[in-house]
Short mmCIF file of C-alpha atoms and ligand atoms in Angstrom, two decimals:
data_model
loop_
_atom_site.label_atom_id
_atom_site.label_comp_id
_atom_site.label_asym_id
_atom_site.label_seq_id
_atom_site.Cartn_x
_atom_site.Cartn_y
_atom_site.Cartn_z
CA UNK Q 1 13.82 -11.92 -12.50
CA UNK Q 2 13.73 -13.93 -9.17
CA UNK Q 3 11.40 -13.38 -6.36
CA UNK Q 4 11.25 -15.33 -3.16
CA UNK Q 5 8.16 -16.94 -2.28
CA UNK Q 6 8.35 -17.29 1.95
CA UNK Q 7 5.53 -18.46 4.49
CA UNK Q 8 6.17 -18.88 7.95
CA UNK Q 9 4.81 -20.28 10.89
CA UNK Q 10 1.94 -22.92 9.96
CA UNK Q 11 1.54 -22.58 6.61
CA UNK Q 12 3.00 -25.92 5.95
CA UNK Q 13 0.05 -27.43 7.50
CA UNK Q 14 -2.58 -25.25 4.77
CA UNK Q 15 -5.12 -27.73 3.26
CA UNK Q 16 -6.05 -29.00 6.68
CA UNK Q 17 -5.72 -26.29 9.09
CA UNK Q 18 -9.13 -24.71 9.35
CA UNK Q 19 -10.06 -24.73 5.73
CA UNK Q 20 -13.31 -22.68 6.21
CA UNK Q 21 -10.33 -19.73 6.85
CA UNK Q 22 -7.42 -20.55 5.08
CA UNK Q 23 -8.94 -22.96 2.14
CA UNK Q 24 -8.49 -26.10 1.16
CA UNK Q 25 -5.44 -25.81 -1.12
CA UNK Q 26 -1.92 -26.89 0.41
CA UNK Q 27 1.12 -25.10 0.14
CA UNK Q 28 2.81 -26.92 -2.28
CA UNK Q 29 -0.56 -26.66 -4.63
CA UNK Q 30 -0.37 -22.90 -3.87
CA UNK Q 31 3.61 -22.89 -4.54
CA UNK Q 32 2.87 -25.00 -7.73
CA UNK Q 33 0.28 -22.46 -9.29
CA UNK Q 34 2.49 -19.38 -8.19
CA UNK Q 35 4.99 -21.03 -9.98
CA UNK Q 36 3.19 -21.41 -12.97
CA UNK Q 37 1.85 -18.14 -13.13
CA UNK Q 38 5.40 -16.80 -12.24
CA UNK Q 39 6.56 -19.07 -15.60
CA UNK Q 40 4.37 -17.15 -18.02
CA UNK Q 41 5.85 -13.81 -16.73
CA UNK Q 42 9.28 -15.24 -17.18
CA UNK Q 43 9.99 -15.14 -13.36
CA UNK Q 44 11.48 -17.60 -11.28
CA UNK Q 45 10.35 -18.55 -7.66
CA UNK Q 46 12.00 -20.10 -4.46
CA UNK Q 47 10.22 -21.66 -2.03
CA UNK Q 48 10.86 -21.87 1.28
CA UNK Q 49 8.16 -22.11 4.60
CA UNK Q 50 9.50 -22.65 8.31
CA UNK Q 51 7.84 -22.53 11.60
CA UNK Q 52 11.10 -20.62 12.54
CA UNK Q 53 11.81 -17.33 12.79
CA UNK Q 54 15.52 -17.42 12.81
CA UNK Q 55 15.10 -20.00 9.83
CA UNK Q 56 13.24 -17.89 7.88
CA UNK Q 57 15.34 -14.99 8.37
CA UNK Q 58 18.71 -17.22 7.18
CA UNK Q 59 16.80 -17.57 4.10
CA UNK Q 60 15.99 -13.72 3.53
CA UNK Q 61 19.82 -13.16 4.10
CA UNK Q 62 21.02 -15.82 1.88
CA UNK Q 63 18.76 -15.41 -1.02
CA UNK Q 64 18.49 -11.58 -1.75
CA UNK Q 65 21.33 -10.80 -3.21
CA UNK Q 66 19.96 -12.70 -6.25
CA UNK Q 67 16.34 -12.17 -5.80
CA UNK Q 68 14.46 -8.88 -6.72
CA UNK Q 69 11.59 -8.98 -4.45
CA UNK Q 70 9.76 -11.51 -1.85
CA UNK Q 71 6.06 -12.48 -1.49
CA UNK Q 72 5.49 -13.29 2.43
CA UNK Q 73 2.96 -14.63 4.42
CA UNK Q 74 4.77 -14.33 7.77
CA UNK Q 75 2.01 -16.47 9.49
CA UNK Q 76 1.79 -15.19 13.00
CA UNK Q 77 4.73 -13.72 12.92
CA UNK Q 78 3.63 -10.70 10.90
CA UNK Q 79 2.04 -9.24 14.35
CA UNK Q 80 4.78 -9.20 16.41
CA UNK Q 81 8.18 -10.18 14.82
CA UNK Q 82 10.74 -7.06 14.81
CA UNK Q 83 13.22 -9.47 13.82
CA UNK Q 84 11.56 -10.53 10.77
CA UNK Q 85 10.77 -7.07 9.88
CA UNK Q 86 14.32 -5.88 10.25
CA UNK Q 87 15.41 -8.95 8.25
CA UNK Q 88 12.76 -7.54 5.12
CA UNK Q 89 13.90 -4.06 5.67
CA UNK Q 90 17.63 -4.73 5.99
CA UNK Q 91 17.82 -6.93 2.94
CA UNK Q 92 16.65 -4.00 0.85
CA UNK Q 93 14.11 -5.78 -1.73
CA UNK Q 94 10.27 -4.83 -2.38
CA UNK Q 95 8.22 -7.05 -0.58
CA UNK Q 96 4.57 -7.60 -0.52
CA UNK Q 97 2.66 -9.06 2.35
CA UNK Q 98 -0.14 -11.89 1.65
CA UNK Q 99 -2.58 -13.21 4.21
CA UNK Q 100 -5.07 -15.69 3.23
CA UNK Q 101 -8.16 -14.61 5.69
CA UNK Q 102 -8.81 -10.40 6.11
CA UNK Q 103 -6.54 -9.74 9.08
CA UNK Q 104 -8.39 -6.57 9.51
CA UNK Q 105 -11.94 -8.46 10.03
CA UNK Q 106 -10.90 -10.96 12.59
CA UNK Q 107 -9.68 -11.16 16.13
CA UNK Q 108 -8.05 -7.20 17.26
CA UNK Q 109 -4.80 -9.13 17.59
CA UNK Q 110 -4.53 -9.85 13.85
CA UNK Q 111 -5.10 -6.57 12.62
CA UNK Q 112 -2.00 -5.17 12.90
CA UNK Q 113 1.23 -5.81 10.86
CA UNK Q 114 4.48 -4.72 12.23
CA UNK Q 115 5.78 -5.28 8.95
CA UNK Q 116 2.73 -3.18 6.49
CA UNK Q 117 4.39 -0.11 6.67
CA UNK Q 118 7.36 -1.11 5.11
CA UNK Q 119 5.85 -3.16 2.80
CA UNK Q 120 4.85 -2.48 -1.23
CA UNK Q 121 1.84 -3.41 -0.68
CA UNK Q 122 0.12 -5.58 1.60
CA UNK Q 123 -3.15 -8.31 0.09
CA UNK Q 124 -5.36 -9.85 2.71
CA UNK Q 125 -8.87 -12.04 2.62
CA UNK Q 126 -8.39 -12.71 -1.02
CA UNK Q 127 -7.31 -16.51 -0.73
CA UNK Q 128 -4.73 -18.66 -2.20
CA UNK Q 129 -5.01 -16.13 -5.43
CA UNK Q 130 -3.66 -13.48 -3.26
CA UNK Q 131 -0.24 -14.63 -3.86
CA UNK Q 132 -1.01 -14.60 -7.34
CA UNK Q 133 -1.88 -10.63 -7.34
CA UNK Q 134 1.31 -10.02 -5.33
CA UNK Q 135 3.28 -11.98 -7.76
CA UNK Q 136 1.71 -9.77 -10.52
CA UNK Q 137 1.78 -6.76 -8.47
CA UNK Q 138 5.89 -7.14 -7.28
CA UNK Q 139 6.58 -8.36 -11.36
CA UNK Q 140 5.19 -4.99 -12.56
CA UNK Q 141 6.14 -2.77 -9.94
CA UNK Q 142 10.26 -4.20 -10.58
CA UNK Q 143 9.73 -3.73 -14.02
CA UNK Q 144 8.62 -0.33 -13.38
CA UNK Q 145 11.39 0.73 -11.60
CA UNK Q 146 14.48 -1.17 -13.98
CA UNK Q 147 14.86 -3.12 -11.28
CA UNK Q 148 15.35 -6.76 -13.15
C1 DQA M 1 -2.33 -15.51 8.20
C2 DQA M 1 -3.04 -14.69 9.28
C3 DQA M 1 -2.27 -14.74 10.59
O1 DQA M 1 -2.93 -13.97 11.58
C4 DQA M 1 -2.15 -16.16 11.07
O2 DQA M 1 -1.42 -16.23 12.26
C5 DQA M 1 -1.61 -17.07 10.04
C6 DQA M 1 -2.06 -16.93 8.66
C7 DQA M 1 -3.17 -15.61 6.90
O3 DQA M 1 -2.62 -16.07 5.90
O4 DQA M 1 -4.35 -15.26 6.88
O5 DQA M 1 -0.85 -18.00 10.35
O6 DQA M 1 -1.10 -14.88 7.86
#
C-alpha cells in the first residue's frame, strides 16, 4: 500500500514558524515518524511539501495512479483553493485532511475547508500526531474497502 504524504504552503518552515501553534517539530521530523509508523503497517509514504499550488497539484497527478490514498495539510490553501480540491477529487483516491492547530477555534477565515466535504475524514488541533491518526485512519479504511 502507498499513500502520499503532501503539505503545502509553509509547512516547510514547521519547527520555527510560531511553535506555540504549530509545535516545535519540523517537517522532516514529522515525515520521519509518519514514516515509521507507516513501516510497521507495511505502508509506504512519499513526501512531497511546496509553497505552490500548481506544484502540488503536478504531484497529485503524477503519483496516484500508484498511491491508494493521500494525507494533506494544504496549508492555507485548504480555505480557498478550488484547484487543489478538484486536483483531490479528480484523482479519485481517499484523502484525509490534517491541520496542526483547530481550524474551527481560530480566526473565522480558517474555519472553513473547501476541500472537508470531499474528504474521508478531516483531523484538526491534534498536533504533529494528527498525521499519525490519518495515516492509521486512511490504512484501515483502504483495507476495509479491498482497496490495496
Ligand atoms: C494549517 C492551518 C491553516 O489555516 C494555515 O494556513 C496553515 C496550517 C494547520 O496545519 O493548522 O498553514 O493547515
Amino acid at each position: 500500500m502507498r499513500f502520499l504524504l503532501i503539505n503545502g504552503p509553509n509547512l516547510n518552515t514547521l519547527g520555527k514558524r510560531q511553535p506555540h501553534i504549530y509545535g516545535t517539530l519540523t517537517l522532516k521530523e514529522i515525515e520521519a515518524r509518519v514514516a515509521e509508523r507507516a513501516a510497521e503497517r507495511r505502508v509506504e509514504v512519499r513526501s512531497f511539501q511546496s509553497n505552490h499550488e500548481g506544484a502540488l497539484i503536478d504531484f497529485i497527478q503524477a503519483e496516484a495512479e500508484e498511491a491508494q490514498g493521500i494525507i494533506i495539510n494544504p496549508g492555507a490553501l485548504t480555505h480557498y483553493s478550488l484547484a487543489l480540491r478538484d486536483a483531490l477529487e479528480d484523482c479519485g483516491l481517499p484523502f484525509i485532511e490534517v491541520h496542526l492547530s483547530d481550524i474551527h477555534a481560530r480566526e473565522p477565515f480558517r474555519r472553513h475547508s473547501v476541500m472537508a466535504d470531499i474528504a474521508a475524514g478531516q483531523i484538526s488541533g491534534q498536533g504533529w500526531e494528527g498525521y499519525l491518526r490519518a495515516l492509521d485512519a486512511l490504512a484501515a479504511l483502504v483495507k476495509e474497502e479491498g482497496r490495496e
